[in-house]
C-alpha positions as a Markdown table, in Angstrom:
| # | Residue | x | y | z |
|---|---|---|---|---|
| 1 | Cys | -173.6 | -49.1 | -22.8 |
| 2 | Arg | -175.1 | -50.9 | -19.7 |
| 3 | Tyr | -172.0 | -50.1 | -17.7 |
| 4 | Asp | -172.0 | -46.4 | -18.7 |
| 5 | Met | -175.7 | -46.1 | -17.9 |
| 6 | Gly | -175.3 | -47.6 | -14.5 |
| 7 | Arg | -172.3 | -45.4 | -13.7 |
| 8 | Leu | -174.2 | -42.3 | -14.9 |
| 9 | Val | -177.1 | -43.1 | -12.6 |
| 10 | Leu | -174.8 | -43.6 | -9.6 |
| 11 | Glu | -173.1 | -40.3 | -10.2 |
| 12 | Val | -176.0 | -37.9 | -11.2 |
| 13 | Gly | -179.3 | -39.8 | -10.4 |
| 14 | Lys | -182.1 | -41.5 | -12.3 |
| 15 | Pro | -183.2 | -39.8 | -15.5 |
| 16 | Ala | -186.8 | -38.7 | -16.0 |
| 17 | Leu | -186.4 | -39.0 | -19.7 |
| 18 | Ile | -184.2 | -41.1 | -22.0 |
| 19 | Ile | -184.2 | -40.4 | -25.7 |
| 20 | Ala | -182.5 | -43.2 | -27.8 |
| 21 | Asp | -181.7 | -43.0 | -31.5 |
| 22 | Pro | -179.7 | -46.3 | -31.6 |
| 23 | Pro | -177.5 | -47.6 | -34.5 |
| 24 | Tyr | -179.7 | -49.4 | -37.0 |
| 25 | Asn | -177.2 | -52.0 | -38.0 |
| 26 | Ile | -177.2 | -51.0 | -41.7 |
| 27 | Gly | -173.5 | -50.3 | -42.2 |
| 28 | Glu | -173.4 | -46.6 | -41.5 |
| 29 | Pro | -169.8 | -45.3 | -41.3 |
| 30 | Tyr | -170.0 | -44.6 | -37.5 |
| 31 | Glu | -166.7 | -44.4 | -35.7 |
| 32 | Thr | -167.5 | -47.5 | -33.6 |
| 33 | Gly | -169.0 | -49.5 | -36.5 |
| 34 | Asp | -172.6 | -50.4 | -37.4 |
| 35 | Glu | -172.5 | -54.0 | -38.7 |
| 36 | Lys | -173.4 | -56.9 | -36.4 |
| 37 | Ser | -174.8 | -60.3 | -37.0 |
| 38 | Pro | -178.6 | -60.6 | -36.3 |
| 39 | Leu | -177.9 | -62.4 | -33.1 |
| 40 | Glu | -175.3 | -59.8 | -32.0 |
| 41 | Tyr | -177.6 | -57.0 | -32.8 |
| 42 | Ser | -180.5 | -58.6 | -30.9 |
| 43 | Gln | -178.3 | -59.0 | -27.8 |
| 44 | Phe | -177.0 | -55.4 | -28.1 |
| 45 | Thr | -180.6 | -54.2 | -28.3 |
| 46 | His | -181.7 | -56.2 | -25.3 |
| 47 | Glu | -178.8 | -55.0 | -23.2 |
| 48 | Trp | -179.2 | -51.3 | -23.8 |
| 49 | Met | -183.0 | -51.5 | -23.5 |
| 50 | Trp | -182.7 | -53.4 | -20.2 |
| 51 | Ala | -180.2 | -50.8 | -19.0 |
| 52 | Ala | -182.5 | -47.9 | -19.9 |
| 53 | Gln | -185.5 | -49.6 | -18.2 |
| 54 | Arg | -183.5 | -50.1 | -15.0 |
| 55 | Ala | -182.1 | -46.5 | -15.1 |
| 56 | Leu | -185.4 | -44.6 | -15.5 |
| 57 | Ser | -186.9 | -42.7 | -12.5 |
| 58 | Glu | -190.3 | -43.5 | -11.3 |
| 59 | Asn | -192.9 | -42.6 | -14.0 |
| 60 | Gly | -189.9 | -41.8 | -16.4 |
| 61 | Ser | -190.2 | -42.0 | -20.1 |
| 62 | Leu | -188.1 | -43.8 | -22.8 |
| 63 | Trp | -188.4 | -42.6 | -26.4 |
| 64 | Val | -186.9 | -44.9 | -29.0 |
| 65 | Ile | -186.5 | -43.5 | -32.5 |
| 66 | Val | -186.1 | -46.2 | -35.2 |
| 67 | Pro | -186.9 | -47.0 | -38.9 |
| 68 | Asp | -189.4 | -49.5 | -40.3 |
| 69 | Ala | -186.9 | -52.4 | -40.4 |
| 70 | Ile | -186.4 | -52.7 | -36.6 |
| 71 | Val | -189.4 | -51.0 | -35.0 |
| 72 | Gly | -190.9 | -54.4 | -34.2 |
| 73 | Arg | -188.1 | -55.2 | -31.8 |
| 74 | Phe | -189.3 | -52.5 | -29.3 |
| 75 | Leu | -193.1 | -53.0 | -29.3 |
| 76 | Asn | -193.3 | -55.9 | -26.8 |
| 77 | Phe | -190.2 | -55.4 | -24.7 |
| 78 | Gln | -190.7 | -57.2 | -21.4 |
| 79 | Gly | -191.5 | -54.8 | -18.6 |
| 80 | Met | -192.3 | -51.8 | -20.9 |
| 81 | Lys | -195.5 | -50.5 | -22.4 |
| 82 | Val | -196.1 | -48.2 | -25.4 |
| 83 | Ile | -197.8 | -45.0 | -24.5 |
| 84 | Asn | -197.8 | -43.5 | -28.1 |
| 85 | Trp | -196.5 | -44.7 | -31.4 |
| 86 | Val | -195.6 | -41.4 | -33.1 |
| 87 | Ile | -194.8 | -41.1 | -36.8 |
| 88 | Trp | -192.1 | -38.5 | -37.6 |
| 89 | His | -192.9 | -37.7 | -41.3 |
| 90 | Tyr | -190.7 | -35.6 | -43.5 |
| 91 | Arg | -190.9 | -34.4 | -47.1 |
| 92 | Phe | -187.3 | -34.8 | -48.1 |
| 93 | Gly | -186.9 | -38.6 | -48.7 |
| 94 | Gln | -184.3 | -40.5 | -50.7 |
| 95 | His | -185.2 | -41.1 | -54.3 |
| 96 | Thr | -185.8 | -44.6 | -55.5 |
| 97 | Lys | -187.2 | -46.3 | -58.6 |
| 98 | Ser | -187.9 | -49.7 | -56.9 |
| 99 | Arg | -190.5 | -48.7 | -54.3 |
| 100 | Phe | -192.4 | -45.8 | -52.8 |
| 101 | Ile | -190.1 | -43.3 | -51.2 |
| 102 | Pro | -189.7 | -43.8 | -47.4 |
| 103 | Ser | -190.6 | -40.6 | -45.6 |
| 104 | Lys | -191.1 | -41.6 | -41.9 |
| 105 | Val | -189.4 | -42.7 | -38.8 |
| 106 | His | -191.0 | -44.4 | -35.8 |
| 107 | Cys | -190.8 | -42.6 | -32.4 |
| 108 | Leu | -192.0 | -45.0 | -29.7 |
| 109 | Trp | -192.9 | -43.5 | -26.3 |
| 110 | Leu | -192.5 | -46.2 | -23.6 |
| 111 | Cys | -192.6 | -46.4 | -19.9 |
| 112 | Arg | -192.4 | -49.2 | -17.3 |
| 113 | Glu | -195.5 | -51.3 | -16.9 |
| 114 | Asn | -197.9 | -50.2 | -14.1 |
| 115 | Glu | -196.6 | -46.6 | -14.3 |
| 116 | Thr | -198.0 | -43.4 | -15.7 |
| 117 | Pro | -195.3 | -41.2 | -17.3 |
| 118 | Cys | -195.1 | -37.4 | -17.1 |
| 119 | Phe | -197.0 | -35.6 | -19.9 |
| 120 | Asn | -196.9 | -31.8 | -20.0 |
| 121 | Tyr | -199.7 | -31.4 | -22.5 |
| 122 | Asp | -199.9 | -27.7 | -21.8 |
| 123 | Ala | -196.2 | -27.3 | -22.9 |
| 124 | Val | -196.9 | -28.7 | -26.4 |
| 125 | Met | -200.4 | -27.3 | -27.1 |
| 126 | Glu | -201.1 | -26.1 | -30.6 |
| 127 | Met | -204.1 | -24.5 | -32.3 |
| 128 | Ser | -206.8 | -27.0 | -33.2 |
| 129 | Asp | -208.1 | -27.4 | -36.7 |
| 130 | Arg | -211.6 | -26.5 | -35.5 |
| 131 | Ala | -210.2 | -23.1 | -34.3 |
| 132 | Ser | -207.6 | -22.4 | -37.0 |
| 133 | Arg | -209.4 | -23.7 | -40.1 |
| 134 | Tyr | -213.1 | -23.5 | -39.3 |
| 135 | Asn | -213.4 | -20.9 | -36.6 |
| 136 | Asp | -215.7 | -23.2 | -34.7 |
| 137 | Ala | -217.2 | -21.3 | -31.8 |
| 138 | Arg | -217.5 | -24.4 | -29.7 |
| 139 | Thr | -213.8 | -24.8 | -29.4 |
| 140 | Phe | -213.4 | -21.4 | -27.7 |
| 141 | Ile | -215.7 | -22.2 | -24.7 |
| 142 | Lys | -213.8 | -25.3 | -23.4 |
| 143 | Lys | -213.4 | -25.3 | -19.6 |
| 144 | Asp | -210.8 | -28.1 | -19.1 |
| 145 | Thr | -208.2 | -27.0 | -21.7 |
| 146 | Pro | -207.2 | -23.7 | -23.2 |
| 147 | Ala | -209.7 | -22.3 | -25.7 |
| 148 | Gly | -209.0 | -23.4 | -29.3 |
| 149 | Met | -205.9 | -25.5 | -28.3 |
| 150 | Arg | -205.1 | -29.2 | -28.2 |
| 151 | Pro | -202.1 | -31.5 | -27.9 |
| 152 | Pro | -200.5 | -32.5 | -31.2 |
| 153 | Phe | -201.6 | -35.5 | -33.2 |
| 154 | Asp | -199.3 | -38.6 | -33.3 |
| 155 | Val | -198.0 | -37.8 | -36.8 |
| 156 | Trp | -195.4 | -35.0 | -36.7 |
| 157 | Glu | -194.3 | -33.4 | -39.9 |
| 158 | Ile | -190.8 | -32.1 | -39.2 |
| 159 | Pro | -188.1 | -31.6 | -41.8 |
| 160 | Arg | -185.0 | -33.8 | -41.7 |
| 161 | Val | -181.6 | -32.2 | -41.1 |
| 162 | Thr | -180.3 | -31.9 | -44.6 |
| 163 | Gly | -176.7 | -31.2 | -45.8 |
| 164 | Asn | -177.2 | -27.4 | -46.0 |
| 165 | Ser | -179.2 | -27.1 | -42.8 |
| 166 | Arg | -178.2 | -24.6 | -40.1 |
| 167 | Glu | -178.2 | -27.5 | -37.7 |
| 168 | Arg | -176.0 | -29.8 | -39.7 |
| 169 | Val | -172.9 | -31.0 | -37.7 |
| 170 | Lys | -170.1 | -32.2 | -40.0 |
| 171 | Gly | -168.8 | -35.7 | -39.3 |
| 172 | Cys | -172.1 | -37.1 | -38.1 |
| 173 | Pro | -174.1 | -39.1 | -40.7 |
| 174 | Asn | -177.3 | -39.3 | -38.6 |
| 175 | Gln | -178.7 | -36.3 | -36.8 |
| 176 | Leu | -182.1 | -35.6 | -35.2 |
| 177 | Pro | -183.7 | -32.3 | -35.8 |
| 178 | Glu | -183.9 | -29.9 | -32.9 |
| 179 | Arg | -187.7 | -29.4 | -33.2 |
| 180 | Leu | -188.3 | -33.2 | -32.8 |
| 181 | Val | -186.2 | -33.3 | -29.6 |
| 182 | Asn | -187.6 | -30.1 | -28.3 |
| 183 | Arg | -191.2 | -31.5 | -28.5 |
| 184 | Ile | -190.2 | -34.7 | -26.7 |
| 185 | Val | -188.3 | -32.9 | -23.9 |
| 186 | Ala | -191.1 | -30.4 | -23.4 |
| 187 | Ala | -193.8 | -33.0 | -23.2 |
| 188 | Cys | -192.0 | -35.6 | -21.0 |
| 189 | Ser | -189.8 | -33.7 | -18.6 |
| 190 | Lys | -189.7 | -30.6 | -16.5 |
| 191 | Pro | -186.9 | -28.0 | -15.9 |
| 192 | Gly | -184.3 | -29.5 | -13.6 |
| 193 | Asp | -185.0 | -33.1 | -14.6 |
| 194 | Ile | -182.3 | -35.4 | -15.8 |
| 195 | Val | -182.4 | -36.2 | -19.5 |
| 196 | Val | -180.1 | -38.8 | -21.0 |
| 197 | Asp | -179.1 | -39.8 | -24.6 |
| 198 | Pro | -177.4 | -43.2 | -24.6 |
| 199 | Phe | -176.3 | -42.7 | -28.2 |
| 200 | Ala | -175.3 | -39.1 | -28.2 |
| 201 | Gly | -173.9 | -38.8 | -31.7 |
| 202 | Ser | -173.9 | -35.2 | -32.8 |
| 203 | Gly | -175.2 | -34.1 | -29.3 |
| 204 | Thr | -178.6 | -32.8 | -30.4 |
| 205 | Val | -180.5 | -34.2 | -27.3 |
| 206 | Val | -177.9 | -32.8 | -24.9 |
| 207 | Ser | -177.7 | -29.5 | -26.6 |
| 208 | Val | -181.5 | -29.0 | -26.8 |
| 209 | Ala | -182.3 | -30.3 | -23.3 |
| 210 | Ser | -179.6 | -28.2 | -21.7 |
| 211 | Arg | -181.0 | -25.0 | -23.3 |
| 212 | Met | -184.4 | -26.0 | -21.9 |
| 213 | Ser | -183.0 | -26.0 | -18.4 |
| 214 | Arg | -182.7 | -29.8 | -18.0 |
| 215 | Lys | -179.7 | -31.6 | -16.6 |
| 216 | Ala | -178.7 | -33.3 | -19.8 |
| 217 | Phe | -176.1 | -36.1 | -20.3 |
| 218 | Gly | -174.9 | -38.1 | -23.3 |
| 219 | Ile | -173.1 | -41.4 | -23.7 |
| 220 | Glu | -170.9 | -41.8 | -26.8 |
| 221 | Leu | -168.4 | -44.5 | -27.5 |
| 222 | Gly | -166.7 | -42.8 | -30.4 |
| 223 | Ile | -163.9 | -40.6 | -29.2 |
| 224 | Lys | -163.9 | -38.2 | -32.2 |
| 225 | Thr | -167.7 | -38.2 | -32.3 |
| 226 | Ala | -167.8 | -37.3 | -28.6 |
| 227 | Gln | -165.5 | -34.4 | -29.2 |
| 228 | Ile | -167.7 | -33.2 | -32.1 |
| 229 | Ala | -170.7 | -33.3 | -29.7 |
| 230 | Arg | -168.9 | -31.4 | -27.0 |
| 231 | Asp | -167.9 | -28.7 | -29.4 |
| 232 | Arg | -171.4 | -28.4 | -30.7 |
| 233 | Ile | -173.0 | -28.3 | -27.2 |
| 234 | Glu | -170.6 | -25.5 | -26.2 |
| 235 | Arg | -171.2 | -23.6 | -29.4 |
| 236 | Asp | -175.0 | -23.9 | -29.2 |
| 237 | Lys | -175.5 | -23.1 | -25.5 |
| 238 | Glu | -176.5 | -19.4 | -26.1 |
| 239 | Leu | -178.8 | -20.2 | -29.0 |
| 240 | Pro | -182.5 | -19.9 | -28.6 |
| 241 | Ile | -184.7 | -23.0 | -28.7 |
| 242 | Val | -187.0 | -23.6 | -31.6 |
| 243 | Leu | -190.5 | -23.3 | -30.2 |
| 244 | Thr | -192.8 | -26.3 | -30.0 |
| 245 | Ser | -195.7 | -24.1 | -31.1 |
| 246 | Glu | -194.4 | -24.1 | -34.7 |
| 247 | Ala | -196.7 | -26.1 | -36.9 |
| 248 | Cys | -195.5 | -29.8 | -37.2 |
């Protein structure tokens, strides 16, 4: 991963945004495997995070999307700081009788220390509760932001990609929803910027970012998975983007 990231930077330039949904080391049937010893997984995590940190452009953003079990690995990574700790909440969890049903994933927005990342708050604005629920007149006379609008909160309710979803790509056990990726790309990059997914999987990040006029690239070690992603990106290129203004 480190070699591929470095080669990508040399060939196309430094990315303004990296979105990483890494393997969780829980035995998922990925083409390249998902079972490492704790020491091997720690080394793997350090190497790809180091590569991402080095690759980012000035004021670039790194988003890491991970579950409860491993989120702590990314909170104090040397040389990086957390801008937001976003919770992606969904209503379709996996049934269990032994504990409360997990219904969230952690989306960490990081950048290099001593830098201020791009944030296009106007691109992700939504109607405020004061305006939509209470019709509070005070929110319609703001001077510094659009009347009645605000950036989203740090808990996003976005449905998972289920088996019968329009977005579902066969052969990929883990898949990010387009609306989640759309919001991140809109908030933390601009048209023409380079966006990179170091664990491309089904190709969601590349597909969405390309349709949003970004220069998007993905790294995928699995040969079959990479071909699935290429086919999906080609198939989706004429599809419209799901708007960030939809309630989340």
